[in-house]
Amino acid sequence: MAEEESFWWRRGIFQKPRAVVRWDHTEEGRMSRSVAEEGRKVTWSELFFDLVFVTLISRLGEAFQEGHMTLLQAVLVFRVLIENWWDVTMYTCRFFTDDVPSKLINGAHMFLLIMAGMKLQEPFEDSVPTFLYYSGVLHLFIMLPYIRVVFWIKEYRAFTTATGLLPALVKGVFLISLSHADPRWFVPGMALQIVSTVLHHYVTFNCSCIKFNKASRLPIHLEHMIERRGCLRLIVLGEVVTGVTVDPKNIDAMAISFILLGYLLVFNMKLLAFDVDVVHIDRHAWRRGGVYAVTITEADHLFDASIAALGSCVKIVLTVLLHADKDREGAGEERANGSNYIFQSEAHLLLCGAVVVGLVALLLQRLCHVQDFELQDMDANDVVNEPEGVELLDSEASQAGYGSINEGHQLRRQETYKEARYNVQLAKAIYYVQMVMHVCTILMVAGLAVYCMSIQAEYEFLLVLVALWVLTSILITVNLLDEALLF
């Protein structure tokens, strides 16, 4: 590694922002692809920002566990919170500057996140004003790196102002104003904020609705965005594991079984999120743009929220069933009964609900991507239609001893087309089987949620955890069919 790459200050304490991705060509009316800067990796500062952010998710989960927030309130707070992460990350997926001002701004973002989460474990009416105020200030600070871009990179000045600078200003002013409003406006105000951010995402991913020529627009660095999203999701999953690490009253076979099944359920959700459907960059929904990109963005947020809720519900379930919160000296009889968790009677219902929401989010993601069989179909057509493919087929025909090259070409063309169509039809059939199985799994887990409302015995709760693990394991197996049969 070069010395300039090892020591960031070698490139200058104050650096000009640079775009990390551009179009391969900017002619209007032609299909264009983004050309990303090579070597753009997640920096230590970005990873530390993700860790600070997940700490707030953990505090939000604890507030939900202790009954300070209803499920709707917790979801709204989470959605506003993750928008802070998204806006910071969106800048880093278009521009990059590794100098002293950028590090100070990044440090200010993390400090404001900490301030926003100071009172999250207090009742909703007491915690939300502080959360909204500092979230609004954070959005105002997000304007600072965009101001640097507007000043230094003239060709993207108008586009950056429309998609980055002004939205950050509007969000910041609105959240700060909402923090001073009457508490009865908190829920509808945050709902309105969420709707406006979804519209902002549509504008971001659908550049055609912005009246700028292509040369003045800038795509996002998809590889970096996928990597950042993956890092955040892994950290959230790691935080969820803390819900499994309870201290049971007695370490016996039943306690070990509950803890093992709780961990296996979290592990299966990790497999479904990362290892089952590995999406190539060419078929990613963010490359498709428009409604597909907006849908998968919201589905990503939804899955992260379901995973965070899953961790809270697993902790409640294991704590109540294993009496893990019992005071060893017998001073806290109320805690011994698990009554500090207000949702303990509905914990299994919420656990199944979190799994359902997570599976629905994964299903939406799968539907938004370009499917494998669609790419295979295009590749097969390219092989037999491109001039290079025709020359290759003619060469193979002459070597095979056909009476004429045209005759050999036609026969070889038919064989290649039949083989390609067979692979496409097989891939399509496997895809439909996977989708049907995914929907059936969602319905069966929802049925388990209904069943949880009528059970009382501990072994029945254990059976619910077993059923959740078995259903997700079957879904993983079915989703690996295409990897086993086609590749």
CSV table of C-alpha atoms in Angstrom, one decimal:
chain,number,residue,atom,x,y,z
A,1,MET,CA,0.0,0.0,0.0
A,2,ALA,CA,1.3,3.4,-0.9
A,3,GLU,CA,2.2,5.9,1.8
A,4,GLU,CA,-0.4,8.3,0.6
A,5,GLU,CA,-3.1,5.6,1.1
A,6,SER,CA,-1.8,4.7,4.5
A,7,PHE,CA,-1.7,8.1,6.0
A,8,TRP,CA,-4.8,10.3,5.2
A,9,TRP,CA,-3.1,13.5,6.1
A,10,ARG,CA,-0.5,13.0,3.3
A,11,ARG,CA,-3.3,14.1,0.9
A,12,GLY,CA,-3.8,17.3,2.7
A,13,ILE,CA,-5.5,18.5,5.9
A,14,PHE,CA,-8.1,20.3,3.7
A,15,GLN,CA,-9.2,18.5,0.6
A,16,LYS,CA,-11.5,19.2,-2.3
A,17,PRO,CA,-14.6,16.8,-2.2
A,18,ARG,CA,-14.6,14.3,-5.1
A,19,ALA,CA,-17.3,12.3,-6.7
A,20,VAL,CA,-16.8,8.6,-6.2
A,21,VAL,CA,-19.1,7.5,-9.1
A,22,ARG,CA,-19.9,8.9,-12.5
A,23,TRP,CA,-21.9,8.0,-15.7
A,24,ASP,CA,-20.1,6.0,-18.4
A,25,HIS,CA,-21.6,8.5,-20.8
A,26,THR,CA,-24.0,11.4,-20.5
A,27,GLU,CA,-25.8,11.5,-23.9
A,28,GLU,CA,-29.5,12.0,-23.4
A,29,GLY,CA,-31.7,9.2,-24.6
A,30,ARG,CA,-29.1,6.4,-24.2
A,31,MET,CA,-28.8,3.8,-21.6
A,32,SER,CA,-26.0,4.6,-19.2
A,33,ARG,CA,-24.4,2.9,-16.3
A,34,SER,CA,-22.6,4.2,-13.2
A,35,VAL,CA,-18.9,3.8,-13.1
A,36,ALA,CA,-17.8,3.5,-9.5
A,37,GLU,CA,-14.4,4.5,-8.1
A,38,GLU,CA,-12.4,1.4,-7.3
A,39,GLY,CA,-11.1,0.8,-3.8
A,40,ARG,CA,-14.0,2.7,-2.1
A,41,LYS,CA,-14.3,0.7,1.2
A,42,VAL,CA,-16.0,1.4,4.5
A,43,THR,CA,-13.8,3.6,6.6
A,44,TRP,CA,-13.2,3.2,10.3
A,45,SER,CA,-15.1,6.5,10.9
A,46,GLU,CA,-18.2,5.1,9.0
A,47,LEU,CA,-18.0,1.8,10.9
A,48,PHE,CA,-17.8,3.7,14.2
A,49,PHE,CA,-20.8,5.8,13.2
A,50,ASP,CA,-22.8,2.6,12.6
A,51,LEU,CA,-21.8,1.3,16.1
A,52,VAL,CA,-23.1,4.5,17.7
A,53,PHE,CA,-26.3,4.3,15.7
A,54,VAL,CA,-27.0,0.7,16.7
A,55,THR,CA,-26.5,1.8,20.4
A,56,LEU,CA,-29.6,4.0,20.0
A,57,ILE,CA,-31.5,1.1,18.5
A,58,SER,CA,-30.6,-0.9,21.6
A,59,ARG,CA,-31.9,1.8,23.9
A,60,LEU,CA,-35.1,2.0,21.8
A,61,GLY,CA,-35.5,-1.7,22.2
A,62,GLU,CA,-35.1,-1.4,26.0
A,63,ALA,CA,-37.7,1.4,26.1
A,64,PHE,CA,-40.1,-0.9,24.2
A,65,GLN,CA,-39.4,-3.8,26.5
A,66,GLU,CA,-40.1,-1.8,29.6
A,67,GLY,CA,-43.4,-0.4,28.3
A,68,HIS,CA,-42.4,3.2,27.8
A,69,MET,CA,-43.5,3.1,24.2
A,70,THR,CA,-46.2,1.3,22.3
A,71,LEU,CA,-45.4,-0.7,19.2
A,72,LEU,CA,-46.5,2.0,16.9
A,73,GLN,CA,-44.5,4.7,18.7
A,74,ALA,CA,-41.4,2.5,18.7
A,75,VAL,CA,-41.8,1.9,14.9
A,76,LEU,CA,-42.2,5.6,14.2
A,77,VAL,CA,-39.1,6.6,16.3
A,78,PHE,CA,-37.1,3.8,14.6
A,79,ARG,CA,-38.1,5.0,11.1
A,80,VAL,CA,-37.1,8.7,11.9
A,81,LEU,CA,-33.9,7.4,13.5
A,82,ILE,CA,-32.8,5.3,10.6
A,83,GLU,CA,-33.4,8.3,8.3
A,84,ASN,CA,-30.5,10.0,10.1
A,85,TRP,CA,-28.3,7.1,9.1
A,86,TRP,CA,-29.6,7.0,5.6
A,87,ASP,CA,-29.0,10.7,4.8
A,88,VAL,CA,-25.4,10.5,6.2
A,89,THR,CA,-24.7,7.4,4.2
A,90,MET,CA,-26.2,8.8,1.0
A,91,TYR,CA,-23.6,11.6,1.0
A,92,THR,CA,-20.7,9.1,1.4
A,93,CYS,CA,-22.1,7.0,-1.6
A,94,ARG,CA,-21.7,10.0,-3.9
A,95,PHE,CA,-18.8,12.1,-2.5
A,96,PHE,CA,-15.8,11.4,-0.4
A,97,THR,CA,-13.4,13.6,1.5
A,98,ASP,CA,-10.9,12.3,4.1
A,99,ASP,CA,-9.6,15.4,5.7
A,100,VAL,CA,-9.9,17.2,9.1
A,101,PRO,CA,-13.2,19.0,8.5
A,102,SER,CA,-14.9,15.8,7.3
A,103,LYS,CA,-13.7,13.9,10.4
A,104,LEU,CA,-14.9,16.7,12.6
A,105,ILE,CA,-18.3,16.7,10.9
A,106,ASN,CA,-18.6,13.0,11.3
A,107,GLY,CA,-17.7,13.3,14.9
A,108,ALA,CA,-20.4,15.9,15.3
A,109,HIS,CA,-22.9,13.5,13.7
A,110,MET,CA,-22.1,10.8,16.2
A,111,PHE,CA,-22.3,13.2,19.2
A,112,LEU,CA,-25.8,14.4,18.0
A,113,LEU,CA,-26.9,10.8,17.8
A,114,ILE,CA,-25.8,10.3,21.3
A,115,MET,CA,-27.7,13.4,22.4
A,116,ALA,CA,-30.8,12.2,20.5
A,117,GLY,CA,-30.8,9.0,22.4
A,118,MET,CA,-30.3,10.4,25.9
A,119,LYS,CA,-33.9,10.1,27.1
A,120,LEU,CA,-35.1,7.2,24.9
A,121,GLN,CA,-35.7,5.0,27.9
A,122,GLU,CA,-38.1,7.5,29.5
A,123,PRO,CA,-41.8,7.6,28.7
A,124,PHE,CA,-42.7,8.6,25.1
A,125,GLU,CA,-43.9,12.1,25.8
A,126,ASP,CA,-40.7,12.9,27.7
A,127,SER,CA,-38.2,11.3,25.4
A,128,VAL,CA,-39.5,12.3,22.0
A,129,PRO,CA,-38.9,16.1,22.2
A,130,THR,CA,-35.2,15.6,22.9
A,131,PHE,CA,-35.0,12.9,20.2
A,132,LEU,CA,-36.7,15.0,17.6
A,133,TYR,CA,-34.7,18.2,18.4
A,134,TYR,CA,-31.3,16.6,18.1
A,135,SER,CA,-32.3,14.6,15.0
A,136,GLY,CA,-33.3,17.9,13.4
A,137,VAL,CA,-29.9,19.4,14.4
A,138,LEU,CA,-28.2,16.4,12.9
A,139,HIS,CA,-30.0,17.0,9.6
A,140,LEU,CA,-28.8,20.6,9.7
A,141,PHE,CA,-25.2,19.4,10.2
A,142,ILE,CA,-25.7,17.0,7.2
A,143,MET,CA,-25.9,20.2,5.2
A,144,LEU,CA,-22.2,21.1,5.9
A,145,PRO,CA,-20.6,18.5,3.6
A,146,TYR,CA,-23.1,19.3,0.9
A,147,ILE,CA,-22.2,23.0,1.2
A,148,ARG,CA,-18.6,22.0,0.5
A,149,VAL,CA,-19.7,20.1,-2.6
A,150,VAL,CA,-21.8,23.0,-3.9
A,151,PHE,CA,-18.8,25.3,-3.4
A,152,TRP,CA,-16.1,23.0,-5.0
A,153,ILE,CA,-17.9,20.9,-7.7
A,154,LYS,CA,-19.7,23.2,-10.0
A,155,GLU,CA,-21.1,20.6,-12.4
A,156,TYR,CA,-23.2,19.0,-9.6
A,157,ARG,CA,-24.1,22.2,-7.8
A,158,ALA,CA,-27.8,22.3,-8.8
A,159,PHE,CA,-28.4,18.6,-8.4
A,160,THR,CA,-26.7,18.5,-5.0
A,161,THR,CA,-28.8,21.5,-3.8
A,162,ALA,CA,-32.0,19.8,-5.0
A,163,THR,CA,-31.4,16.3,-3.6
A,164,GLY,CA,-29.2,16.9,-0.6
A,165,LEU,CA,-28.9,20.4,0.7
A,166,LEU,CA,-32.6,21.5,0.6
A,167,PRO,CA,-34.1,18.2,1.9
A,168,ALA,CA,-31.7,18.2,4.8
A,169,LEU,CA,-32.7,21.8,5.6
A,170,VAL,CA,-36.5,21.0,5.4
A,171,LYS,CA,-36.1,17.8,7.5
A,172,GLY,CA,-34.0,19.6,10.1
A,173,VAL,CA,-36.4,22.6,10.5
A,174,PHE,CA,-39.5,20.4,10.6
A,175,LEU,CA,-38.1,18.0,13.3
A,176,ILE,CA,-36.9,20.9,15.5
A,177,SER,CA,-40.3,22.6,15.1
A,178,LEU,CA,-42.1,19.3,15.9
A,179,SER,CA,-40.0,18.9,19.1
A,180,HIS,CA,-41.6,22.0,20.5
A,181,ALA,CA,-45.2,21.1,19.5
A,182,ASP,CA,-47.9,19.6,21.7
A,183,PRO,CA,-47.3,15.9,22.5
A,184,ARG,CA,-50.5,14.9,20.7
A,185,TRP,CA,-48.8,16.0,17.4
A,186,PHE,CA,-45.8,13.8,17.8
A,187,VAL,CA,-47.2,10.7,16.2
A,188,PRO,CA,-48.9,12.4,13.2
A,189,GLY,CA,-45.9,14.6,12.8
A,190,MET,CA,-43.5,11.7,12.6
A,191,ALA,CA,-45.8,9.9,10.2
A,192,LEU,CA,-45.8,13.0,8.0
A,193,GLN,CA,-42.0,13.1,8.2
A,194,ILE,CA,-41.8,9.5,7.0
A,195,VAL,CA,-44.1,10.1,4.1
A,196,SER,CA,-42.0,13.1,3.0
A,197,THR,CA,-38.8,11.0,3.2
A,198,VAL,CA,-40.3,8.3,1.0
A,199,LEU,CA,-41.0,10.9,-1.6
A,200,HIS,CA,-37.5,12.2,-1.2
A,201,HIS,CA,-36.2,8.7,-1.9
A,202,TYR,CA,-38.3,8.5,-5.1
A,203,VAL,CA,-36.7,11.8,-6.3
A,204,THR,CA,-33.3,10.5,-5.4
A,205,PHE,CA,-33.6,7.2,-7.3
A,206,ASN,CA,-35.8,8.5,-10.2
A,207,CYS,CA,-33.6,11.2,-11.7
A,208,SER,CA,-35.9,11.6,-14.7
A,209,CYS,CA,-38.4,13.5,-12.5
A,210,ILE,CA,-35.7,16.1,-11.8
A,211,LYS,CA,-35.3,18.6,-14.7
A,212,PHE,CA,-31.5,18.4,-15.0
A,213,ASN,CA,-29.5,17.1,-17.9
A,214,LYS,CA,-27.7,13.8,-17.3
A,215,ALA,CA,-24.3,15.4,-17.1
A,216,SER,CA,-25.4,17.4,-14.0
A,217,ARG,CA,-26.9,14.3,-12.2
A,218,LEU,CA,-24.9,11.9,-10.2
A,219,PRO,CA,-25.7,8.2,-9.4
A,220,ILE,CA,-24.8,6.5,-6.1
A,221,HIS,CA,-21.9,4.2,-5.5
A,222,LEU,CA,-24.0,0.9,-5.3
A,223,GLU,CA,-21.2,-1.3,-4.1
A,224,HIS,CA,-20.4,1.1,-1.2
A,225,MET,CA,-24.1,1.4,-0.3
A,226,ILE,CA,-24.6,-2.3,-0.3
A,227,GLU,CA,-21.5,-2.7,1.9
A,228,ARG,CA,-22.7,0.0,4.3
A,229,ARG,CA,-26.1,-1.6,4.6
A,230,GLY,CA,-24.6,-5.0,5.2
A,231,CYS,CA,-22.3,-3.6,8.0
A,232,LEU,CA,-25.2,-2.0,9.7
A,233,ARG,CA,-27.4,-5.1,9.5
A,234,LEU,CA,-24.6,-7.3,10.9
A,235,ILE,CA,-24.1,-4.9,13.8
A,236,VAL,CA,-27.9,-5.0,14.5
A,237,LEU,CA,-27.9,-8.8,14.4
A,238,GLY,CA,-24.9,-8.7,16.8
A,239,GLU,CA,-27.0,-6.5,19.1
A,240,VAL,CA,-29.9,-8.9,18.8
A,241,VAL,CA,-27.7,-11.8,20.1
A,242,THR,CA,-27.5,-9.9,23.4
A,243,GLY,CA,-31.2,-10.8,23.9
A,244,VAL,CA,-30.2,-14.5,23.9
A,245,THR,CA,-27.4,-14.1,26.4
A,246,VAL,CA,-29.7,-14.1,29.5
A,247,ASP,CA,-28.7,-15.5,32.9
A,248,PRO,CA,-31.3,-18.2,33.7
A,249,LYS,CA,-32.3,-19.0,37.3
A,250,ASN,CA,-31.3,-22.7,36.7
A,251,ILE,CA,-29.1,-24.0,34.0
A,252,ASP,CA,-31.0,-27.2,33.0
A,253,ALA,CA,-32.0,-28.9,29.7
A,254,MET,CA,-35.1,-26.7,29.4
A,255,ALA,CA,-33.0,-23.5,29.8
A,256,ILE,CA,-30.4,-24.6,27.3
A,257,SER,CA,-33.1,-25.6,24.8
A,258,PHE,CA,-34.8,-22.2,25.0
A,259,ILE,CA,-31.5,-20.3,24.6
A,260,LEU,CA,-30.3,-22.6,21.7
A,261,LEU,CA,-33.6,-22.2,19.8
A,262,GLY,CA,-33.5,-18.4,20.4
A,263,TYR,CA,-30.0,-18.3,18.9
A,264,LEU,CA,-30.9,-20.6,16.0
A,265,LEU,CA,-33.8,-18.4,15.1
A,266,VAL,CA,-31.6,-15.3,14.9
A,267,PHE,CA,-29.0,-17.3,13.0
A,268,ASN,CA,-31.6,-18.4,10.4
A,269,MET,CA,-32.7,-14.8,9.9
A,270,LYS,CA,-29.0,-13.9,9.3
A,271,LEU,CA,-28.8,-16.7,6.7
A,272,LEU,CA,-31.9,-15.5,4.9
A,273,ALA,CA,-30.6,-11.9,4.8
A,274,PHE,CA,-27.1,-12.6,3.6
A,275,ASP,CA,-26.4,-16.1,2.3
A,276,VAL,CA,-29.6,-17.3,0.6
A,277,ASP,CA,-30.1,-14.9,-2.3
A,278,VAL,CA,-26.8,-13.3,-3.1
A,279,VAL,CA,-27.7,-10.4,-5.5
A,280,HIS,CA,-25.3,-9.5,-8.2
A,281,ILE,CA,-24.8,-5.8,-8.7
A,282,ASP,CA,-26.2,-6.0,-12.2
A,283,ARG,CA,-29.6,-7.2,-11.0
A,284,HIS,CA,-29.9,-5.1,-7.9
A,285,ALA,CA,-33.0,-3.0,-7.5
A,286,TRP,CA,-31.0,0.1,-6.7
A,287,ARG,CA,-29.6,-0.1,-10.2
A,288,ARG,CA,-33.2,-0.3,-11.6
A,289,GLY,CA,-34.1,2.9,-9.9
A,290,GLY,CA,-37.6,4.4,-9.6
A,291,VAL,CA,-40.2,2.5,-7.6
A,292,TYR,CA,-38.1,-0.6,-7.3
A,293,ALA,CA,-35.3,1.3,-5.6
A,294,VAL,CA,-37.7,3.1,-3.2
A,295,THR,CA,-39.4,-0.2,-2.3
A,296,ILE,CA,-36.2,-2.1,-1.5
A,297,THR,CA,-35.0,0.9,0.5
A,298,GLU,CA,-38.1,0.8,2.7
A,299,ALA,CA,-38.0,-3.0,2.8
A,300,ASP,CA,-34.4,-2.8,4.1
A,301,HIS,CA,-35.6,-0.4,6.9
A,302,LEU,CA,-38.5,-2.7,7.6
A,303,PHE,CA,-36.2,-5.8,7.9
A,304,ASP,CA,-33.8,-3.9,10.2
A,305,ALA,CA,-36.8,-2.9,12.4
A,306,SER,CA,-38.1,-6.5,12.5
A,307,ILE,CA,-34.7,-7.8,13.5
A,308,ALA,CA,-34.4,-5.2,16.3
A,309,ALA,CA,-38.0,-6.1,17.5
A,310,LEU,CA,-37.0,-9.8,17.2
A,311,GLY,CA,-34.1,-9.2,19.7
A,312,SER,CA,-36.4,-7.4,22.1
A,313,CYS,CA,-39.0,-10.2,21.9
A,314,VAL,CA,-36.5,-13.0,22.3
A,315,LYS,CA,-35.1,-11.3,25.4
A,316,ILE,CA,-38.6,-10.9,26.9
A,317,VAL,CA,-39.5,-14.5,26.1
A,318,LEU,CA,-36.3,-16.0,27.6
A,319,THR,CA,-36.3,-13.6,30.6
A,320,VAL,CA,-39.9,-14.5,31.6
A,321,LEU,CA,-39.7,-18.2,30.9
A,322,LEU,CA,-36.3,-18.7,32.5
A,323,HIS,CA,-36.8,-16.2,35.3
A,324,ALA,CA,-33.5,-14.7,34.3
A,325,ASP,CA,-34.3,-11.3,36.0
A,326,LYS,CA,-34.8,-12.9,39.5
A,327,ASP,CA,-33.0,-11.0,42.2
A,328,ARG,CA,-30.5,-13.5,43.6
A,329,GLU,CA,-31.0,-12.2,47.2
A,330,GLY,CA,-34.8,-12.3,47.0
A,331,ALA,CA,-35.2,-8.5,47.3
A,332,GLY,CA,-37.2,-8.0,44.1
A,333,GLU,CA,-40.2,-10.3,44.0
A,334,GLU,CA,-41.8,-8.2,41.3
A,335,ARG,CA,-38.8,-8.6,39.1
A,336,ALA,CA,-38.7,-12.3,39.8
A,337,ASN,CA,-42.0,-12.6,38.1
A,338,GLY,CA,-40.8,-10.7,35.1
A,339,SER,CA,-43.4,-8.0,35.5
A,340,ASN,CA,-40.9,-5.2,34.6
A,341,TYR,CA,-41.6,-6.3,31.0
A,342,ILE,CA,-45.1,-5.0,30.3
A,343,PHE,CA,-45.4,-7.0,27.1
A,344,GLN,CA,-44.5,-10.4,28.6
A,345,SER,CA,-48.0,-11.8,28.1
A,346,GLU,CA,-47.8,-11.0,24.4
A,347,ALA,CA,-44.1,-11.7,23.9
A,348,HIS,CA,-44.5,-14.8,21.8
A,349,LEU,CA,-47.2,-13.1,19.7
A,350,LEU,CA,-44.8,-10.2,19.0
A,351,LEU,CA,-42.0,-12.6,18.4
A,352,CYS,CA,-43.9,-14.3,15.6
A,353,GLY,CA,-45.0,-10.9,14.3
A,354,ALA,CA,-41.4,-9.8,14.1
A,355,VAL,CA,-40.5,-12.9,12.1
A,356,VAL,CA,-43.5,-12.3,9.8
A,357,VAL,CA,-42.5,-8.7,9.1
A,358,GLY,CA,-38.9,-9.8,8.5
A,359,LEU,CA,-40.0,-12.4,6.0
A,360,VAL,CA,-42.3,-10.0,4.2
A,361,ALA,CA,-39.4,-7.5,3.9
A,362,LEU,CA,-37.2,-10.2,2.4
A,363,LEU,CA,-39.9,-11.1,0.0
A,364,LEU,CA,-40.3,-7.5,-1.2
A,365,GLN,CA,-36.6,-7.3,-1.7
A,366,ARG,CA,-36.6,-10.5,-3.8
A,367,LEU,CA,-39.4,-9.2,-6.0
A,368,CYS,CA,-37.7,-5.9,-6.6
A,369,HIS,CA,-34.5,-7.3,-8.0
A,370,VAL,CA,-34.0,-8.4,-11.5
A,371,GLN,CA,-34.4,-12.2,-11.4
A,372,ASP,CA,-31.7,-14.7,-12.4
A,373,PHE,CA,-33.8,-16.2,-15.1
A,374,GLU,CA,-34.3,-12.8,-16.7
A,375,LEU,CA,-30.5,-12.3,-17.0
A,376,GLN,CA,-30.1,-15.9,-18.3
A,377,ASP,CA,-32.7,-15.2,-21.0
A,378,MET,CA,-30.9,-12.1,-22.1
A,379,ASP,CA,-27.5,-13.9,-22.0
A,380,ALA,CA,-28.9,-16.7,-24.2
A,381,ASN,CA,-30.2,-14.2,-26.8
A,382,ASP,CA,-26.8,-12.4,-26.8
A,383,VAL,CA,-24.9,-15.7,-27.5
A,384,VAL,CA,-26.9,-16.5,-30.6
A,385,ASN,CA,-27.5,-13.0,-31.9
A,386,GLU,CA,-24.2,-11.2,-31.4
A,387,PRO,CA,-21.8,-11.3,-34.4
A,388,GLU,CA,-19.1,-12.8,-32.2
A,389,GLY,CA,-21.5,-15.6,-31.3
A,390,VAL,CA,-22.4,-16.3,-34.9
A,391,GLU,CA,-18.7,-16.5,-35.9
A,392,LEU,CA,-18.1,-18.9,-33.0
A,393,LEU,CA,-21.0,-21.1,-34.1
A,394,ASP,CA,-19.7,-21.1,-37.7
A,395,SER,CA,-16.3,-22.2,-36.6
A,396,GLU,CA,-17.7,-25.0,-34.5
A,397,ALA,CA,-19.8,-26.2,-37.4
A,398,SER,CA,-16.9,-26.4,-39.8
A,399,GLN,CA,-14.8,-28.3,-37.3
A,400,ALA,CA,-17.7,-30.7,-36.7
A,401,GLY,CA,-17.7,-31.7,-40.4
A,402,TYR,CA,-21.2,-30.4,-41.4
A,403,GLY,CA,-21.9,-30.3,-45.2
A,404,SER,CA,-22.1,-26.5,-45.1
A,405,ILE,CA,-21.4,-23.8,-42.6
A,406,ASN,CA,-24.9,-22.4,-42.8
A,407,GLU,CA,-26.4,-25.9,-42.1
A,408,GLY,CA,-24.1,-26.4,-39.2
A,409,HIS,CA,-24.9,-23.0,-37.9
A,410,GLN,CA,-28.6,-23.5,-38.0
A,411,LEU,CA,-28.3,-26.9,-36.1
A,412,ARG,CA,-25.9,-25.5,-33.5
A,413,ARG,CA,-28.1,-22.5,-33.1
A,414,GLN,CA,-31.2,-24.6,-32.4
A,415,GLU,CA,-29.2,-26.8,-29.9
A,416,THR,CA,-27.9,-23.7,-28.1
A,417,TYR,CA,-31.3,-22.1,-28.0
A,418,LYS,CA,-33.0,-25.2,-26.7
A,419,GLU,CA,-30.4,-25.6,-23.9
A,420,ALA,CA,-30.7,-21.9,-23.0
A,421,ARG,CA,-34.5,-22.0,-22.9
A,422,TYR,CA,-34.4,-25.2,-20.8
A,423,ASN,CA,-32.2,-23.4,-18.2
A,424,VAL,CA,-34.4,-20.4,-18.3
A,425,GLN,CA,-37.6,-22.4,-17.8
A,426,LEU,CA,-36.0,-24.4,-15.0
A,427,ALA,CA,-34.8,-21.2,-13.2
A,428,LYS,CA,-38.3,-19.7,-13.6
A,429,ALA,CA,-40.0,-22.8,-12.1
A,430,ILE,CA,-37.6,-22.8,-9.2
A,431,TYR,CA,-38.2,-19.1,-8.6
A,432,TYR,CA,-42.0,-19.6,-8.5
A,433,VAL,CA,-41.6,-22.5,-6.1
A,434,GLN,CA,-39.4,-20.3,-3.9
A,435,MET,CA,-42.0,-17.5,-3.9
A,436,VAL,CA,-44.8,-19.9,-3.1
A,437,MET,CA,-42.8,-21.4,-0.2
A,438,HIS,CA,-42.0,-17.9,1.0
A,439,VAL,CA,-45.6,-16.9,1.1
A,440,CYS,CA,-46.6,-20.2,2.8
A,441,THR,CA,-44.0,-19.7,5.5
A,442,ILE,CA,-45.3,-16.2,6.2
A,443,LEU,CA,-48.8,-17.5,6.5
A,444,MET,CA,-47.8,-20.4,8.8
A,445,VAL,CA,-45.8,-18.1,11.1
A,446,ALA,CA,-48.8,-15.8,11.2
A,447,GLY,CA,-50.8,-18.9,12.2
A,448,LEU,CA,-48.3,-19.6,15.0
A,449,ALA,CA,-48.9,-16.0,16.2
A,450,VAL,CA,-52.6,-16.7,16.5
A,451,TYR,CA,-51.9,-20.0,18.3
A,452,CYS,CA,-49.6,-18.1,20.8
A,453,MET,CA,-52.7,-16.2,22.1
A,454,SER,CA,-54.2,-19.4,23.6
A,455,ILE,CA,-51.2,-21.3,25.1
A,456,GLN,CA,-50.0,-21.3,28.7
A,457,ALA,CA,-47.6,-24.2,29.4
A,458,GLU,CA,-43.8,-23.7,29.0
A,459,TYR,CA,-43.4,-26.7,26.7
A,460,GLU,CA,-45.9,-25.1,24.3
A,461,PHE,CA,-43.8,-22.0,24.1
A,462,LEU,CA,-40.8,-24.2,23.4
A,463,LEU,CA,-42.7,-25.9,20.6
A,464,VAL,CA,-43.4,-22.4,19.1
A,465,LEU,CA,-39.7,-21.7,19.0
A,466,VAL,CA,-39.1,-25.1,17.4
A,467,ALA,CA,-41.7,-24.4,14.8
A,468,LEU,CA,-40.2,-21.0,14.0
A,469,TRP,CA,-36.8,-22.6,13.5
A,470,VAL,CA,-38.1,-25.5,11.4
A,471,LEU,CA,-40.1,-23.2,9.1
A,472,THR,CA,-37.2,-20.8,8.5
A,473,SER,CA,-34.8,-23.7,8.0
A,474,ILE,CA,-37.1,-25.2,5.3
A,475,LEU,CA,-37.3,-21.7,3.7
A,476,ILE,CA,-33.5,-21.5,3.6
A,477,THR,CA,-33.3,-25.0,2.0
A,478,VAL,CA,-35.9,-24.1,-0.7
A,479,ASN,CA,-34.2,-20.8,-1.5
A,480,LEU,CA,-30.9,-22.7,-2.1
A,481,LEU,CA,-32.4,-24.9,-4.8
A,482,ASP,CA,-31.4,-22.6,-7.7
A,483,GLU,CA,-27.8,-22.6,-6.4
A,484,ALA,CA,-27.8,-26.4,-6.2
A,485,LEU,CA,-29.5,-27.1,-9.5
A,486,LEU,CA,-28.4,-24.3,-11.8
A,487,PHE,CA,-25.0,-23.1,-10.8
